[in-house]
Coordinates of N, CA and C in Angstrom, one line a residue:
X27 N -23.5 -31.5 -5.0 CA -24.5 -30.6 -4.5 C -23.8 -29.3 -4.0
X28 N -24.4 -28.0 -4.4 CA -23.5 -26.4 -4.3 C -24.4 -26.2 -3.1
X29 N -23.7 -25.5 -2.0 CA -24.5 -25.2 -0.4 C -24.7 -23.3 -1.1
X30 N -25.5 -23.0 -0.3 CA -25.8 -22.1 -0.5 C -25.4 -21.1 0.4
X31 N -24.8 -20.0 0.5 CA -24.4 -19.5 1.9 C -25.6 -18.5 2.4
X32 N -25.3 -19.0 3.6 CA -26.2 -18.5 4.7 C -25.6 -16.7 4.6
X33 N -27.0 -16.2 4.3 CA -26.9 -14.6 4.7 C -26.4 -14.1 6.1
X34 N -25.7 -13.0 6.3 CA -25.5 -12.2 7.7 C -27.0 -11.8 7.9
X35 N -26.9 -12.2 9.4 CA -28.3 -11.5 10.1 C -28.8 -10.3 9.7
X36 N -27.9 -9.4 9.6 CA -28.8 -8.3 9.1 C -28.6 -8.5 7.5
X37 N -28.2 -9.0 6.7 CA -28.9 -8.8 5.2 C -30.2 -9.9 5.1
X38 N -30.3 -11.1 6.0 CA -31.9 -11.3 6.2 C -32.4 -11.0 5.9
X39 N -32.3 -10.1 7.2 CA -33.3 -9.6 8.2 C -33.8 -8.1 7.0
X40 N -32.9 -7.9 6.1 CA -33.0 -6.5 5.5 C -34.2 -7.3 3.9
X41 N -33.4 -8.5 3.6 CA -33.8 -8.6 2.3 C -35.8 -9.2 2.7
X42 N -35.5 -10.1 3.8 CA -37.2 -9.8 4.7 C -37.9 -9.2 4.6
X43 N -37.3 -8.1 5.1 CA -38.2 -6.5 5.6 C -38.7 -6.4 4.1
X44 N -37.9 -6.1 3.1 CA -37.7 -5.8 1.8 C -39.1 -6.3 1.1
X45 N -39.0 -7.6 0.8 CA -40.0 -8.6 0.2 C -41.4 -8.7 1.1
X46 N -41.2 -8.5 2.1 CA -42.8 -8.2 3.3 C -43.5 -7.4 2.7
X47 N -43.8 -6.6 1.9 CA -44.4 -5.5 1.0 C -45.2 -6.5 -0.1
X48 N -46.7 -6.2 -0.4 CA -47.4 -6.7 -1.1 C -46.9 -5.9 -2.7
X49 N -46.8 -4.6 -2.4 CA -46.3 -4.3 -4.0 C -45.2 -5.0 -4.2
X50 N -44.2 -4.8 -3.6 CA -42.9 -5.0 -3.5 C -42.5 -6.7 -4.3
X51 N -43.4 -7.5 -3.4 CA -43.9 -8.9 -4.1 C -44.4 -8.8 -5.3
X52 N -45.5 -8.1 -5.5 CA -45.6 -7.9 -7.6 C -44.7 -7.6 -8.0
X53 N -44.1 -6.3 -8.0 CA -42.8 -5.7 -8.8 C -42.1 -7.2 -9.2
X54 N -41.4 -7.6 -7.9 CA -40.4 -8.8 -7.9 C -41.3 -10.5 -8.8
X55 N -42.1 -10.2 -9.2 CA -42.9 -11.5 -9.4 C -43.2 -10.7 -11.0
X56 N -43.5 -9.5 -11.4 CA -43.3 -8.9 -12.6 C -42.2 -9.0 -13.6
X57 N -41.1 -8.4 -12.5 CA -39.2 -8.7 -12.9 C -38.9 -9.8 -13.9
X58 N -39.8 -10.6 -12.7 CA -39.0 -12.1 -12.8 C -39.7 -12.8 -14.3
X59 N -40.5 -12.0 -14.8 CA -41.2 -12.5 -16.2 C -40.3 -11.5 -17.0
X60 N -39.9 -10.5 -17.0 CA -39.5 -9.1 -18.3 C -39.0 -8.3 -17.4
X61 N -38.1 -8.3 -18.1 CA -37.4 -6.3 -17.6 C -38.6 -5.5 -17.9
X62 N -38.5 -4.1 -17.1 CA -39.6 -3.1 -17.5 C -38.7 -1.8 -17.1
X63 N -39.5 -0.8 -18.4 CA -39.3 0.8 -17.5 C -40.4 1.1 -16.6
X64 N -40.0 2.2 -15.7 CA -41.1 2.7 -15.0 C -42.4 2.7 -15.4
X65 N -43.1 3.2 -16.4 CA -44.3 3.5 -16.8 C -44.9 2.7 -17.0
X66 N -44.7 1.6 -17.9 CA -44.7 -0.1 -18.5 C -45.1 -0.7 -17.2
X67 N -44.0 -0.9 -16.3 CA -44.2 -1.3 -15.2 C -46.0 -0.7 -14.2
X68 N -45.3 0.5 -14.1 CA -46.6 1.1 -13.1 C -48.6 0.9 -13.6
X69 N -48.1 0.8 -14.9 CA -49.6 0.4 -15.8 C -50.0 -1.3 -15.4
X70 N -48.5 -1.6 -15.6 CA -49.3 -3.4 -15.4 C -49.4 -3.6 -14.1
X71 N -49.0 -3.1 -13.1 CA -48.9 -3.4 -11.8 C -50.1 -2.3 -11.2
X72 N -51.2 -1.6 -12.1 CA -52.0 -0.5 -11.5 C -51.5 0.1 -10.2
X73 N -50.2 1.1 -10.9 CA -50.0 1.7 -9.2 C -49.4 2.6 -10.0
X74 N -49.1 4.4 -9.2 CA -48.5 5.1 -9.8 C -46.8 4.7 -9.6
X75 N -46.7 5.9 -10.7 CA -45.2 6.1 -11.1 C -44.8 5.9 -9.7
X76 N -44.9 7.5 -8.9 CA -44.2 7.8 -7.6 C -43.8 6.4 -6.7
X77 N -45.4 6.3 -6.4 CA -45.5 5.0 -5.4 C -44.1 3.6 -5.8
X78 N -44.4 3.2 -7.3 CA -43.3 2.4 -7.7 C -42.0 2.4 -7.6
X79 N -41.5 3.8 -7.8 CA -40.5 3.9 -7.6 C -40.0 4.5 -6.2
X80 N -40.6 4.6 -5.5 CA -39.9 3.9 -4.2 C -39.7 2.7 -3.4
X81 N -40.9 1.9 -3.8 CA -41.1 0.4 -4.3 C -39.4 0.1 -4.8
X82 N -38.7 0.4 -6.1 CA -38.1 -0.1 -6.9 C -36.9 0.2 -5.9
X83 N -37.0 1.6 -5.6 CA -35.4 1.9 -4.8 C -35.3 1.3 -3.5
X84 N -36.1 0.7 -2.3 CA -36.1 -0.3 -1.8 C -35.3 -1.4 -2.3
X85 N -36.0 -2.2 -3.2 CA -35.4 -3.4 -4.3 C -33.9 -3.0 -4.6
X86 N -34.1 -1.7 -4.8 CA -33.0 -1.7 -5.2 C -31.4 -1.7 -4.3
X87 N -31.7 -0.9 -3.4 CA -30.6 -0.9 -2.3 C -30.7 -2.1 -1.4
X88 N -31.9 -3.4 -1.7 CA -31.4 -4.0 -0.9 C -30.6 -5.8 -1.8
X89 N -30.5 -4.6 -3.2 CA -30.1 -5.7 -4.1 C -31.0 -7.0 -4.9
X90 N -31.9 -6.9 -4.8 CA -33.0 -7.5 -5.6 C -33.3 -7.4 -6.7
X91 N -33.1 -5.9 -7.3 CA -33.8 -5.0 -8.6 C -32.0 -4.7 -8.9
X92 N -32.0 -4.4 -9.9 CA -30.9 -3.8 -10.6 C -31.7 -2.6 -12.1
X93 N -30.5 -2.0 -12.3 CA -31.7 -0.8 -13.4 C -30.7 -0.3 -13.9
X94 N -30.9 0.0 -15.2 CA -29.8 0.5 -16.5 C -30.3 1.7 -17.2
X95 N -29.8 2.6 -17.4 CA -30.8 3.5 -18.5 C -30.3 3.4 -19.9
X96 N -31.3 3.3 -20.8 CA -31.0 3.6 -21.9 C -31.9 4.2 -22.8
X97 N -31.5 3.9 -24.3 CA -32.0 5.6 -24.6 C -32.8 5.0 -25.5
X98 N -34.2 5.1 -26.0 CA -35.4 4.8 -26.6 C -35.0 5.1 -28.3
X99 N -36.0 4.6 -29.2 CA -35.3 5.0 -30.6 C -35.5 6.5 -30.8
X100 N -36.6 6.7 -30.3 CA -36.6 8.6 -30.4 C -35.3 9.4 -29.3
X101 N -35.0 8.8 -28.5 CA -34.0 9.7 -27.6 C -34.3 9.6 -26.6
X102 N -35.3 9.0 -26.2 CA -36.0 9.4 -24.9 C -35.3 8.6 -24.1
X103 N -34.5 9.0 -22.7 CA -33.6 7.9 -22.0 C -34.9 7.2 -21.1
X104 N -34.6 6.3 -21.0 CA -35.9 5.3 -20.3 C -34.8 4.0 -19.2
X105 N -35.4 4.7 -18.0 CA -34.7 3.4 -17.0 C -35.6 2.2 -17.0
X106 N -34.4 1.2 -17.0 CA -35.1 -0.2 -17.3 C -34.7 -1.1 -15.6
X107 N -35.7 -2.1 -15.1 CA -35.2 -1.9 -14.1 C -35.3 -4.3 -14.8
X108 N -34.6 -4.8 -13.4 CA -34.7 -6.3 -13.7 C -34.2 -6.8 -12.8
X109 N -34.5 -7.7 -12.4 CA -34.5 -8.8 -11.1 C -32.7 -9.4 -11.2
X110 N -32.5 -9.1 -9.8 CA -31.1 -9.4 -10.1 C -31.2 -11.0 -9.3
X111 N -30.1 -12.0 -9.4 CA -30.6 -13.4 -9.3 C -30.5 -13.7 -7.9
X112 N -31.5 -14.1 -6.9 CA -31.2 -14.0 -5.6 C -31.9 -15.5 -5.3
X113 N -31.4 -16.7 -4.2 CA -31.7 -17.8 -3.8 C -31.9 -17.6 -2.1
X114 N -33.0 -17.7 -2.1 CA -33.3 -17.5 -0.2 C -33.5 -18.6 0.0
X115 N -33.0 -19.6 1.3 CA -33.6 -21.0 1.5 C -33.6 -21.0 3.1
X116 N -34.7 -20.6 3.6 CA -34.7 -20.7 5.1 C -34.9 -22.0 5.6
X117 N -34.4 -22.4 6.9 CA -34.4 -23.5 7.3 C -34.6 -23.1 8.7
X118 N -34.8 -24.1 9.6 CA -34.6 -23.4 11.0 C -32.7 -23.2 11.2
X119 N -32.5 -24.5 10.6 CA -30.6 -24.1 11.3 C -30.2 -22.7 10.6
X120 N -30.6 -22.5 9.2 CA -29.9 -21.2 8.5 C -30.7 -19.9 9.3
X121 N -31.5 -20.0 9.8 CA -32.6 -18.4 10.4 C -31.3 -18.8 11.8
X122 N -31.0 -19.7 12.8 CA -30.2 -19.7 14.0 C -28.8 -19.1 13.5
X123 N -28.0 -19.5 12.7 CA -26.8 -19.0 11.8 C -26.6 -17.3 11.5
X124 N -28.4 -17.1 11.2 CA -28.0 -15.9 11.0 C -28.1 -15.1 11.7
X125 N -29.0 -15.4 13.0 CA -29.2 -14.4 13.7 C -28.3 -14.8 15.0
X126 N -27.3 -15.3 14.5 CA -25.9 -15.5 15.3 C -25.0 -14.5 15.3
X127 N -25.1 -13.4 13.9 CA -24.2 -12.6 14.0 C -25.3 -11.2 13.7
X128 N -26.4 -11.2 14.2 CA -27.2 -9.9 14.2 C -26.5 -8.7 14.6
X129 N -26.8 -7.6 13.9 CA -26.1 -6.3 14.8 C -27.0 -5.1 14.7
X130 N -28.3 -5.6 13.8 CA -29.4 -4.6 14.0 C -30.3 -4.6 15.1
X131 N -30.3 -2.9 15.6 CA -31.2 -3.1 16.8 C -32.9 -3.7 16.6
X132 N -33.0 -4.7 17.4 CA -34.5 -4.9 17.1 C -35.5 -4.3 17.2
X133 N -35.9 -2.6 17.6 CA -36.5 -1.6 17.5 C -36.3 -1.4 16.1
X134 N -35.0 -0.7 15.4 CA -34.8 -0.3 14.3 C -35.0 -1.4 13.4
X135 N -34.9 -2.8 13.1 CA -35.5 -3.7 12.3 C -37.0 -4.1 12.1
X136 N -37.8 -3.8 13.3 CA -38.9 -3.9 12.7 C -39.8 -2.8 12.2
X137 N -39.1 -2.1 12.1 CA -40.3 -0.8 11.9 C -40.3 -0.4 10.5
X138 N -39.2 -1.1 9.8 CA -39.5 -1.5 7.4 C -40.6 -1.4 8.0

């Protein structure tokens, strides 16, 4: 049996914040079926470009989404974005563990 390691309190607490977003949950529940580019993406998920891609760069800096560009058969470079492999398993003992070594202020954490 492989243990899974317990996240530092604040990458939780960040990848949390992260996934609390109702788009943010489609995107990541889209991902998880096909990679997509932006447009592709923003059409199946009815939301604009803009909106998504701030969506995406959230995911992205908190490590969830990863994105590659590449270049279409006409030229056209097109970023591709895709769910990078992530295992969350909260427990009560793993949520005490992590917020053992918190260093985010709790003002500044809840206001994602």
């Amino acid at each position: 049996m492989t243990t899974v390691p317990t996240p530092s309190g604040d990458d939780l607490v960040r990848t949390l914040a992260t996934l609390a977003n109702p788009h943010r949950m489609r995107v990541v529940a889209a991902l998880a079926r096909e990679r997509h580019y932006v447009s592709g993406l923003a059409r199946r998920l009815g939301i604009s470009r803009a909106l998504l891609q701030l969506h995406l760069k959230k995911l992205e800096a908190c490590g969830l989404v990863t994105s590659k560009l590449e270049l279409s058969e006409d030229g056209k470079a097109m970023k591709f974005y895709e769910l990078a492999a992530f295992d969350i398993h909260l427990t009560p003992a793993s949520v005490a563990r992590a917020a053992d070594d918190l260093t985010v202020d709790d003002a500044k954490g809840s206001q994602e």
